[in-house]
Structures are given as C-alpha cells and as structure tokens.
mmCIF file of C-alpha atoms in Angstrom:
data_model
loop_
_atom_site.group_PDB
_atom_site.id
_atom_site.type_symbol
_atom_site.label_atom_id
_atom_site.label_comp_id
_atom_site.label_asym_id
_atom_site.label_seq_id
_atom_site.Cartn_x
_atom_site.Cartn_y
_atom_site.Cartn_z
ATOM 1 C CA MET A 1 32.481 66.533 -20.745
ATOM 2 C CA LYS A 2 29.516 65.038 -22.514
ATOM 3 C CA SER A 3 30.032 67.275 -25.504
ATOM 4 C CA ARG A 4 33.539 65.903 -25.841
ATOM 5 C CA LEU A 5 32.211 62.359 -25.902
ATOM 6 C CA LEU A 6 29.692 63.243 -28.585
ATOM 7 C CA LEU A 7 32.262 64.763 -30.943
ATOM 8 C CA THR A 8 32.900 62.875 -34.133
ATOM 9 C CA GLY A 9 35.826 60.596 -33.275
ATOM 10 C CA LEU A 10 39.040 60.169 -35.176
ATOM 11 C CA LEU A 11 39.934 56.591 -36.028
ATOM 12 C CA LEU A 12 43.276 55.231 -34.945
ATOM 13 C CA SER A 13 44.729 52.615 -37.222
ATOM 14 C CA GLY A 14 47.113 49.976 -36.001
ATOM 15 C CA LEU A 15 46.602 50.583 -32.282
ATOM 16 C CA ALA A 16 45.884 47.451 -30.282
ATOM 17 C CA THR A 17 47.252 46.907 -26.819
ATOM 18 C CA GLY A 18 46.316 45.829 -23.329
ATOM 19 C CA CYS A 19 47.547 44.934 -19.875
ATOM 20 C CA SER A 20 49.625 41.915 -19.048
ATOM 21 C CA SER A 21 47.287 38.926 -19.013
ATOM 22 C CA ALA A 22 47.348 35.497 -17.443
ATOM 23 C CA SER A 23 45.655 34.141 -20.591
ATOM 24 C CA SER A 24 48.669 34.872 -22.840
ATOM 25 C CA PRO A 25 47.077 37.472 -25.143
ATOM 26 C CA PRO A 26 48.333 37.470 -28.726
ATOM 27 C CA ILE A 27 49.299 41.131 -28.498
ATOM 28 C CA PRO A 28 52.015 41.737 -25.883
ATOM 29 C CA SER A 29 51.740 44.827 -23.746
ATOM 30 C CA THR A 30 53.795 46.814 -21.320
ATOM 31 C CA ALA A 31 53.091 49.415 -18.684
ATOM 32 C CA ALA A 32 54.784 51.906 -21.004
ATOM 33 C CA GLN A 33 52.202 51.216 -23.718
ATOM 34 C CA VAL A 34 49.333 51.742 -21.282
ATOM 35 C CA GLU A 35 50.880 54.990 -20.081
ATOM 36 C CA ALA A 36 51.337 56.138 -23.681
ATOM 37 C CA LEU A 37 47.643 55.621 -24.423
ATOM 38 C CA THR A 38 46.617 57.602 -21.341
ATOM 39 C CA LYS A 39 49.168 60.409 -21.609
ATOM 40 C CA ASP A 40 46.394 62.904 -22.440
ATOM 41 C CA PHE A 41 42.641 62.938 -23.018
ATOM 42 C CA ASP A 42 42.759 63.230 -26.810
ATOM 43 C CA THR A 43 45.061 60.224 -27.228
ATOM 44 C CA TRP A 44 42.895 58.087 -24.954
ATOM 45 C CA TYR A 45 39.678 59.284 -26.592
ATOM 46 C CA ARG A 46 40.834 58.554 -30.155
ATOM 47 C CA TYR A 47 41.942 55.094 -29.077
ATOM 48 C CA THR A 48 38.716 54.391 -27.178
ATOM 49 C CA TYR A 49 36.477 55.652 -29.982
ATOM 50 C CA ALA A 50 38.197 53.346 -32.458
ATOM 51 C CA ARG A 51 38.933 50.289 -30.301
ATOM 52 C CA ILE A 52 36.561 50.088 -27.313
ATOM 53 C CA GLN A 53 32.925 49.765 -28.353
ATOM 54 C CA LEU A 54 30.932 48.852 -25.273
ATOM 55 C CA ALA A 55 27.631 48.798 -27.184
ATOM 56 C CA ARG A 56 28.792 45.847 -29.309
ATOM 57 C CA ALA A 57 29.705 42.219 -28.650
ATOM 58 C CA TYR A 58 33.051 41.618 -26.952
ATOM 59 C CA SER A 59 34.787 39.246 -24.559
ATOM 60 C CA PRO A 60 35.227 40.992 -21.180
ATOM 61 C CA HIS A 61 38.253 40.153 -19.038
ATOM 62 C CA GLY A 62 39.263 41.351 -15.596
ATOM 63 C CA VAL A 63 42.516 42.843 -14.364
ATOM 64 C CA ASP A 64 43.868 39.325 -13.866
ATOM 65 C CA GLY A 65 43.222 38.451 -17.511
ATOM 66 C CA ARG A 66 40.442 35.980 -16.731
ATOM 67 C CA PRO A 67 37.008 36.096 -18.395
ATOM 68 C CA LEU A 68 34.467 38.222 -16.551
ATOM 69 C CA ALA A 69 30.686 38.552 -16.833
ATOM 70 C CA LYS A 70 29.766 41.597 -18.906
ATOM 71 C CA GLN A 71 27.785 43.256 -16.121
ATOM 72 C CA ALA A 72 30.615 42.765 -13.628
ATOM 73 C CA PHE A 73 33.073 44.147 -16.187
ATOM 74 C CA LEU A 74 30.994 47.293 -16.684
ATOM 75 C CA GLN A 75 30.369 47.717 -12.967
ATOM 76 C CA GLN A 76 34.107 47.627 -12.270
ATOM 77 C CA LEU A 77 34.783 50.032 -15.139
ATOM 78 C CA ALA A 78 32.133 52.399 -13.768
ATOM 79 C CA THR A 79 33.967 52.705 -10.442
ATOM 80 C CA GLY A 80 36.693 54.774 -12.099
ATOM 81 C CA ARG A 81 39.455 52.624 -10.615
ATOM 82 C CA VAL A 82 40.249 50.785 -13.854
ATOM 83 C CA LEU A 83 40.145 51.457 -17.580
ATOM 84 C CA ALA A 84 39.431 49.173 -20.530
ATOM 85 C CA LEU A 85 41.915 48.370 -23.269
ATOM 86 C CA ARG A 86 41.685 45.997 -26.194
ATOM 87 C CA ASN A 87 43.866 42.921 -25.799
ATOM 88 C CA GLY A 88 43.622 40.726 -28.871
ATOM 89 C CA THR A 89 40.686 38.587 -29.953
ATOM 90 C CA GLU A 90 38.853 35.485 -28.806
ATOM 91 C CA GLY A 91 37.285 33.775 -31.789
ATOM 92 C CA GLN A 92 35.445 36.529 -33.643
ATOM 93 C CA LEU A 93 35.195 38.798 -30.603
ATOM 94 C CA PRO A 94 37.620 41.487 -29.445
ATOM 95 C CA VAL A 95 38.940 41.019 -25.919
ATOM 96 C CA TYR A 96 38.498 44.035 -23.647
ATOM 97 C CA GLN A 97 40.584 43.875 -20.497
ATOM 98 C CA LEU A 98 40.441 45.987 -17.371
ATOM 99 C CA CYS A 99 43.697 47.640 -16.330
ATOM 100 C CA PRO A 100 44.720 49.745 -13.329
ATOM 101 C CA TYR A 101 45.206 53.422 -14.053
ATOM 102 C CA PRO A 102 48.839 54.491 -14.346
ATOM 103 C CA GLY A 103 49.924 57.452 -12.307
ATOM 104 C CA GLY A 104 49.662 60.983 -13.609
ATOM 105 C CA GLN A 105 46.912 60.520 -16.199
ATOM 106 C CA ASP A 106 44.438 63.276 -17.071
ATOM 107 C CA SER A 107 41.526 63.113 -14.613
ATOM 108 C CA ALA A 108 39.149 63.700 -17.534
ATOM 109 C CA ILE A 109 40.032 60.229 -18.825
ATOM 110 C CA ARG A 110 38.769 58.609 -15.637
ATOM 111 C CA ALA A 111 35.538 60.635 -15.671
ATOM 112 C CA ALA A 112 34.827 59.941 -19.342
ATOM 113 C CA SER A 113 35.572 56.230 -18.976
ATOM 114 C CA GLN A 114 33.162 56.054 -16.039
ATOM 115 C CA GLN A 115 30.490 57.817 -18.066
ATOM 116 C CA LEU A 116 30.816 55.372 -20.952
ATOM 117 C CA ALA A 117 30.527 52.409 -18.578
ATOM 118 C CA GLN A 118 27.502 53.871 -16.807
ATOM 119 C CA GLU A 119 25.829 54.502 -20.156
ATOM 120 C CA ALA A 120 26.461 50.897 -21.218
ATOM 121 C CA LEU A 121 25.039 49.596 -17.927
ATOM 122 C CA ARG A 122 21.863 51.663 -18.295
ATOM 123 C CA ASN A 123 21.339 50.512 -21.846
ATOM 124 C CA ALA A 124 21.988 46.861 -21.037
ATOM 125 C CA ALA A 125 19.389 46.986 -18.247
ATOM 126 C CA TRP A 126 16.674 47.629 -20.861
ATOM 127 C CA GLU A 127 17.428 44.494 -22.859
ATOM 128 C CA GLY A 128 14.743 41.816 -22.642
ATOM 129 C CA GLN A 129 12.121 44.240 -21.364
ATOM 130 C CA ARG A 130 9.221 45.701 -23.339
ATOM 131 C CA LEU A 131 8.137 49.252 -23.976
ATOM 132 C CA PRO A 132 4.808 50.105 -22.346
ATOM 133 C CA PRO A 133 1.902 49.531 -24.791
ATOM 134 C CA PHE A 134 2.056 52.375 -27.297
ATOM 135 C CA HIS A 135 -0.173 54.183 -29.783
ATOM 136 C CA TRP A 136 1.832 56.725 -31.759
ATOM 137 C CA THR A 137 0.793 58.935 -34.688
ATOM 138 C CA ASP A 138 3.448 60.522 -36.875
ATOM 139 C CA LEU A 139 3.374 63.889 -38.647
ATOM 140 C CA LYS A 140 1.831 62.275 -41.747
ATOM 141 C CA GLY A 141 -1.027 60.736 -39.786
ATOM 142 C CA VAL A 142 0.298 57.168 -39.805
ATOM 143 C CA THR A 143 -0.413 55.267 -36.592
ATOM 144 C CA TYR A 144 1.955 52.792 -34.944
ATOM 145 C CA THR A 145 0.815 50.565 -32.094
ATOM 146 C CA SER A 146 2.172 47.666 -30.098
ATOM 147 C CA ALA A 147 -0.228 45.471 -32.079
ATOM 148 C CA ASN A 148 0.309 46.637 -35.660
ATOM 149 C CA THR A 149 4.109 46.607 -35.352
ATOM 150 C CA ARG A 150 4.207 43.076 -33.950
ATOM 151 C CA GLY A 151 6.204 40.749 -36.175
ATOM 152 C CA LYS A 152 8.543 43.540 -37.274
ATOM 153 C CA VAL A 153 11.952 44.650 -36.101
ATOM 154 C CA VAL A 154 11.326 48.240 -35.014
ATOM 155 C CA VAL A 155 13.942 50.954 -34.533
ATOM 156 C CA VAL A 156 12.813 53.817 -32.296
ATOM 157 C CA LYS A 157 15.058 56.897 -32.291
ATOM 158 C CA CYS A 158 14.486 59.384 -29.445
ATOM 159 C CA TRP A 159 15.674 62.917 -30.199
ATOM 160 C CA TYR A 160 14.856 66.634 -30.231
ATOM 161 C CA THR A 161 15.547 69.442 -32.658
ATOM 162 C CA SER A 162 18.184 71.347 -30.659
ATOM 163 C CA CYS A 163 20.198 68.208 -29.855
ATOM 164 C CA VAL A 164 23.314 68.586 -32.013
ATOM 165 C CA ALA A 165 24.330 64.925 -31.745
ATOM 166 C CA CYS A 166 20.791 63.849 -32.683
ATOM 167 C CA VAL A 167 20.737 65.977 -35.822
ATOM 168 C CA ASP A 168 24.307 65.123 -36.807
ATOM 169 C CA GLU A 169 23.338 61.475 -37.225
ATOM 170 C CA PHE A 170 20.399 62.162 -39.580
ATOM 171 C CA ALA A 171 22.454 61.095 -42.600
ATOM 172 C CA ALA A 172 23.396 57.809 -40.931
ATOM 173 C CA MET A 173 19.770 57.194 -39.980
ATOM 174 C CA ASP A 174 18.590 57.922 -43.518
ATOM 175 C CA SER A 175 21.175 55.443 -44.800
ATOM 176 C CA LEU A 176 19.711 52.792 -42.511
ATOM 177 C CA VAL A 177 16.221 53.511 -43.826
ATOM 178 C CA ALA A 178 17.462 53.166 -47.407
ATOM 179 C CA ARG A 179 19.314 49.955 -46.603
ATOM 180 C CA TYR A 180 16.227 48.230 -45.218
ATOM 181 C CA ARG A 181 13.539 49.898 -47.317
ATOM 182 C CA ALA A 182 12.933 46.724 -49.336
ATOM 183 C CA ASN A 183 12.432 44.661 -46.182
ATOM 184 C CA PRO A 184 8.811 44.953 -44.979
ATOM 185 C CA GLN A 185 9.792 43.442 -41.640
ATOM 186 C CA VAL A 186 11.946 46.445 -40.665
ATOM 187 C CA LEU A 187 10.444 49.722 -39.473
ATOM 188 C CA VAL A 188 12.319 52.891 -38.475
ATOM 189 C CA VAL A 189 10.434 55.557 -36.521
ATOM 190 C CA SER A 190 11.399 58.364 -34.179
ATOM 191 C CA LEU A 191 9.989 60.069 -31.103
ATOM 192 C CA ALA A 192 10.850 63.769 -31.055
ATOM 193 C CA LEU A 193 10.719 65.842 -27.885
ATOM 194 C CA ASN A 194 8.968 68.693 -29.704
ATOM 195 C CA GLN A 195 5.463 69.765 -30.621
ATOM 196 C CA ALA A 196 4.110 69.122 -34.105
ATOM 197 C CA GLN A 197 4.221 72.674 -35.488
ATOM 198 C CA PRO A 198 7.878 73.459 -34.694
ATOM 199 C CA LEU A 199 8.800 69.952 -35.820
ATOM 200 C CA ARG A 200 7.253 70.526 -39.236
ATOM 201 C CA ALA A 201 9.094 73.832 -39.584
ATOM 202 C CA PHE A 202 12.380 72.228 -38.589
ATOM 203 C CA LEU A 203 11.946 69.287 -40.960
ATOM 204 C CA GLN A 204 11.324 71.606 -43.882
ATOM 205 C CA GLN A 205 14.958 72.658 -43.483
ATOM 206 C CA ARG A 206 16.274 69.235 -42.406
ATOM 207 C CA PRO A 207 14.077 66.580 -44.049
ATOM 208 C CA VAL A 208 14.506 62.957 -42.977
ATOM 209 C CA GLN A 209 13.510 59.577 -44.393
ATOM 210 C CA PHE A 210 12.217 58.097 -41.138
ATOM 211 C CA ALA A 211 8.833 58.675 -39.504
ATOM 212 C CA VAL A 212 8.708 61.499 -36.949
ATOM 213 C CA ILE A 213 6.304 61.328 -34.015
ATOM 214 C CA PRO A 214 5.854 64.305 -31.647
ATOM 215 C CA ALA A 215 6.269 63.200 -28.030
ATOM 216 C CA SER A 216 6.043 64.957 -24.677
ATOM 217 C CA LYS A 217 8.820 65.130 -22.121
ATOM 218 C CA ALA A 218 6.540 63.357 -19.645
ATOM 219 C CA TYR A 219 6.138 60.444 -22.054
ATOM 220 C CA LEU A 220 9.801 60.126 -22.978
ATOM 221 C CA THR A 221 11.150 60.664 -19.476
ATOM 222 C CA ASP A 222 8.494 59.285 -17.141
ATOM 223 C CA THR A 223 6.931 56.564 -19.286
ATOM 224 C CA LEU A 224 9.891 55.351 -21.333
ATOM 225 C CA GLY A 225 12.694 56.370 -18.964
ATOM 226 C CA VAL A 226 14.797 58.138 -21.600
ATOM 227 C CA PHE A 227 17.253 60.637 -20.119
ATOM 228 C CA GLU A 228 19.979 60.779 -22.773
ATOM 229 C CA TYR A 229 19.686 61.881 -26.390
ATOM 230 C CA PRO A 230 19.904 60.411 -28.855
ATOM 231 C CA THR A 231 18.703 57.036 -27.591
ATOM 232 C CA HIS A 232 17.845 54.232 -30.004
ATOM 233 C CA PHE A 233 15.760 51.168 -29.191
ATOM 234 C CA VAL A 234 15.763 48.040 -31.350
ATOM 235 C CA LEU A 235 12.580 46.052 -30.734
ATOM 236 C CA GLY A 236 12.298 42.418 -31.768
ATOM 237 C CA PRO A 237 9.338 40.909 -33.652
ATOM 238 C CA GLY A 238 7.741 39.967 -30.337
ATOM 239 C CA GLY A 239 8.052 43.504 -28.996
ATOM 240 C CA GLN A 240 10.955 42.812 -26.647
ATOM 241 C CA ILE A 241 13.863 45.255 -26.456
ATOM 242 C CA LEU A 242 16.831 43.631 -28.165
ATOM 243 C CA HIS A 243 19.302 46.479 -27.892
ATOM 244 C CA VAL A 244 19.646 50.089 -26.781
ATOM 245 C CA THR A 245 22.393 52.406 -27.961
ATOM 246 C CA ASN A 246 23.178 56.115 -28.110
ATOM 247 C CA ARG A 247 25.121 56.130 -31.386
ATOM 248 C CA ALA A 248 23.980 55.486 -34.939
ATOM 249 C CA ARG A 249 27.146 53.536 -35.778
ATOM 250 C CA ASP A 250 26.315 51.009 -33.047
ATOM 251 C CA LEU A 251 22.658 50.986 -34.064
ATOM 252 C CA ALA A 252 23.633 49.834 -37.559
ATOM 253 C CA VAL A 253 25.448 46.817 -36.093
ATOM 254 C CA ALA A 254 22.593 46.004 -33.702
ATOM 255 C CA LEU A 255 20.025 46.173 -36.487
ATOM 256 C CA ALA A 256 22.105 43.937 -38.754
ATOM 257 C CA ASN A 257 22.262 41.387 -35.932
ATOM 258 C CA ALA A 258 18.494 41.602 -35.445
ATOM 259 C CA VAL A 259 17.784 41.156 -39.161
ATOM 260 C CA PRO A 260 20.549 38.846 -40.464
ATOM 261 C CA ALA A 261 18.905 38.327 -43.850
ATOM 262 C CA ALA A 262 18.894 42.058 -44.510
ATOM 263 C CA ARG A 263 22.572 42.716 -43.831
ATOM 264 C CA ARG A 264 24.439 44.788 -46.358
#
C-alpha cells in the first residue's frame, strides 16, 4: 500500500467537491459526486493527490460542516470512518470537510486515507519541539552543530540509498538548494542511513547539491524518532521544528513560509 502512496501522482484539473455542509459551501455537492470520487482506488488517489494536501495549511471542517480543530480533524480521519474532500475555500485557505464513506467503496481507499491522516498526525506532533543537540560532519568534512546553525532556517532530509522515493526527489531537492543558494540564512543538509564509503560510491552515480551526512539507524530511529523515509524537518532560526513533511513538494511550500523574503 505504501508504495502506491509514494507513486508520482497524476493531477486532476477541475475537480472540487465535498459533502453537504451547514456552512453553505460555494461548491454544491451530492452523494452521487462523493460516490463517483470513491468508485475505485485510482480515482480517489488522483483526486486526493491533487486536492487534499494534509501537510499544508487548510481550514478543517467536520461532517456537520462546522469548523474543527486540525488535530481533531486528523484524529477523526485516522479512524477510517470518514474521508476528506475539498469543499470550497475560506479566505485564502482550502476547506477540507469530513464525509461518511458511501457504501461499496474499495477498502484500499479507507486504509490509504487512514495512513495519510496518521502520517500527518505524527508530523504535526513534532512541531514546536527541538532536535536533540547535534554535531554532524558531512562527507566533505564540514561540521554542523546546534550552535553554528543557530540563526538559520535549516532543512534536514532523512533518507537512504535504496529508498526509491528518497532518490526520486533528488531533482526537487537540488532545485530547492539552487533557489535559496543566494540566501545565507538557509541551509539544506541531509542525514543518510548509510555508511560513508557506500554513500560516496552511490553519490558518484547520483550526485546531489545538498550536504550528505552519514548517520546510523540508532541515531535516526532512537534519537530522532524517524521511522518513515523520506522525512524532512524544517528548523527555525531558534532551532525549533517548524514543519515536518514526507514529500518534497510540501517541503518547498513549508520552506517558502519559513523564509518569506526568499520566495520564488
């Protein structure tokens, strides 16, 4: 299932719908529309990839159409009893509304929707915390510490060489590095779950523009608490975790929000 979620999504243009809402959403919806979007996994997945982005800012609403706290929204979505659909906008934010599942939908939709919600909950729980004090040295001998990175916005990508999704986003990561290269207050580094020698061999074939730091499984899993790859942390100038995401496309948005003056 996870491999299906990590596939490059296909964008759906012109699809915006939701459940009936007490708040009079600008986009009317019917049960038939909801059933059409959940008729099979691929239809639901294409819609969700394009329209439901839980790692970004949105206005969460419950089944009754009323505003809901983000954590409560995700907790309900993670139960597998409801799904999220886009239902218009509220100011600059898209409205995501919870809807009961129609009968007869593919069970894979429920499982995948739960997984996305659980992922968003885990990532949100990191926000506002700090990484344990660190002292990292990359493959070029450059050292990064909690002290010498203070005052910068730091992106930390966690990955490993045989992770297909991790490697697939190299181009997007390199684009981010290029976009912020002129800004001395932005730093992009990575922690790789590999030893130095195989990393160097791998990077000869797949060179990257960001710093690569060998890291042990014990450090990534036990010290940092990373269990899913790729995982990206955005650290604020004070060292606090501003955002955590598992996709480079969401990382680009989070970084732009963290460094408004450097937006492109």
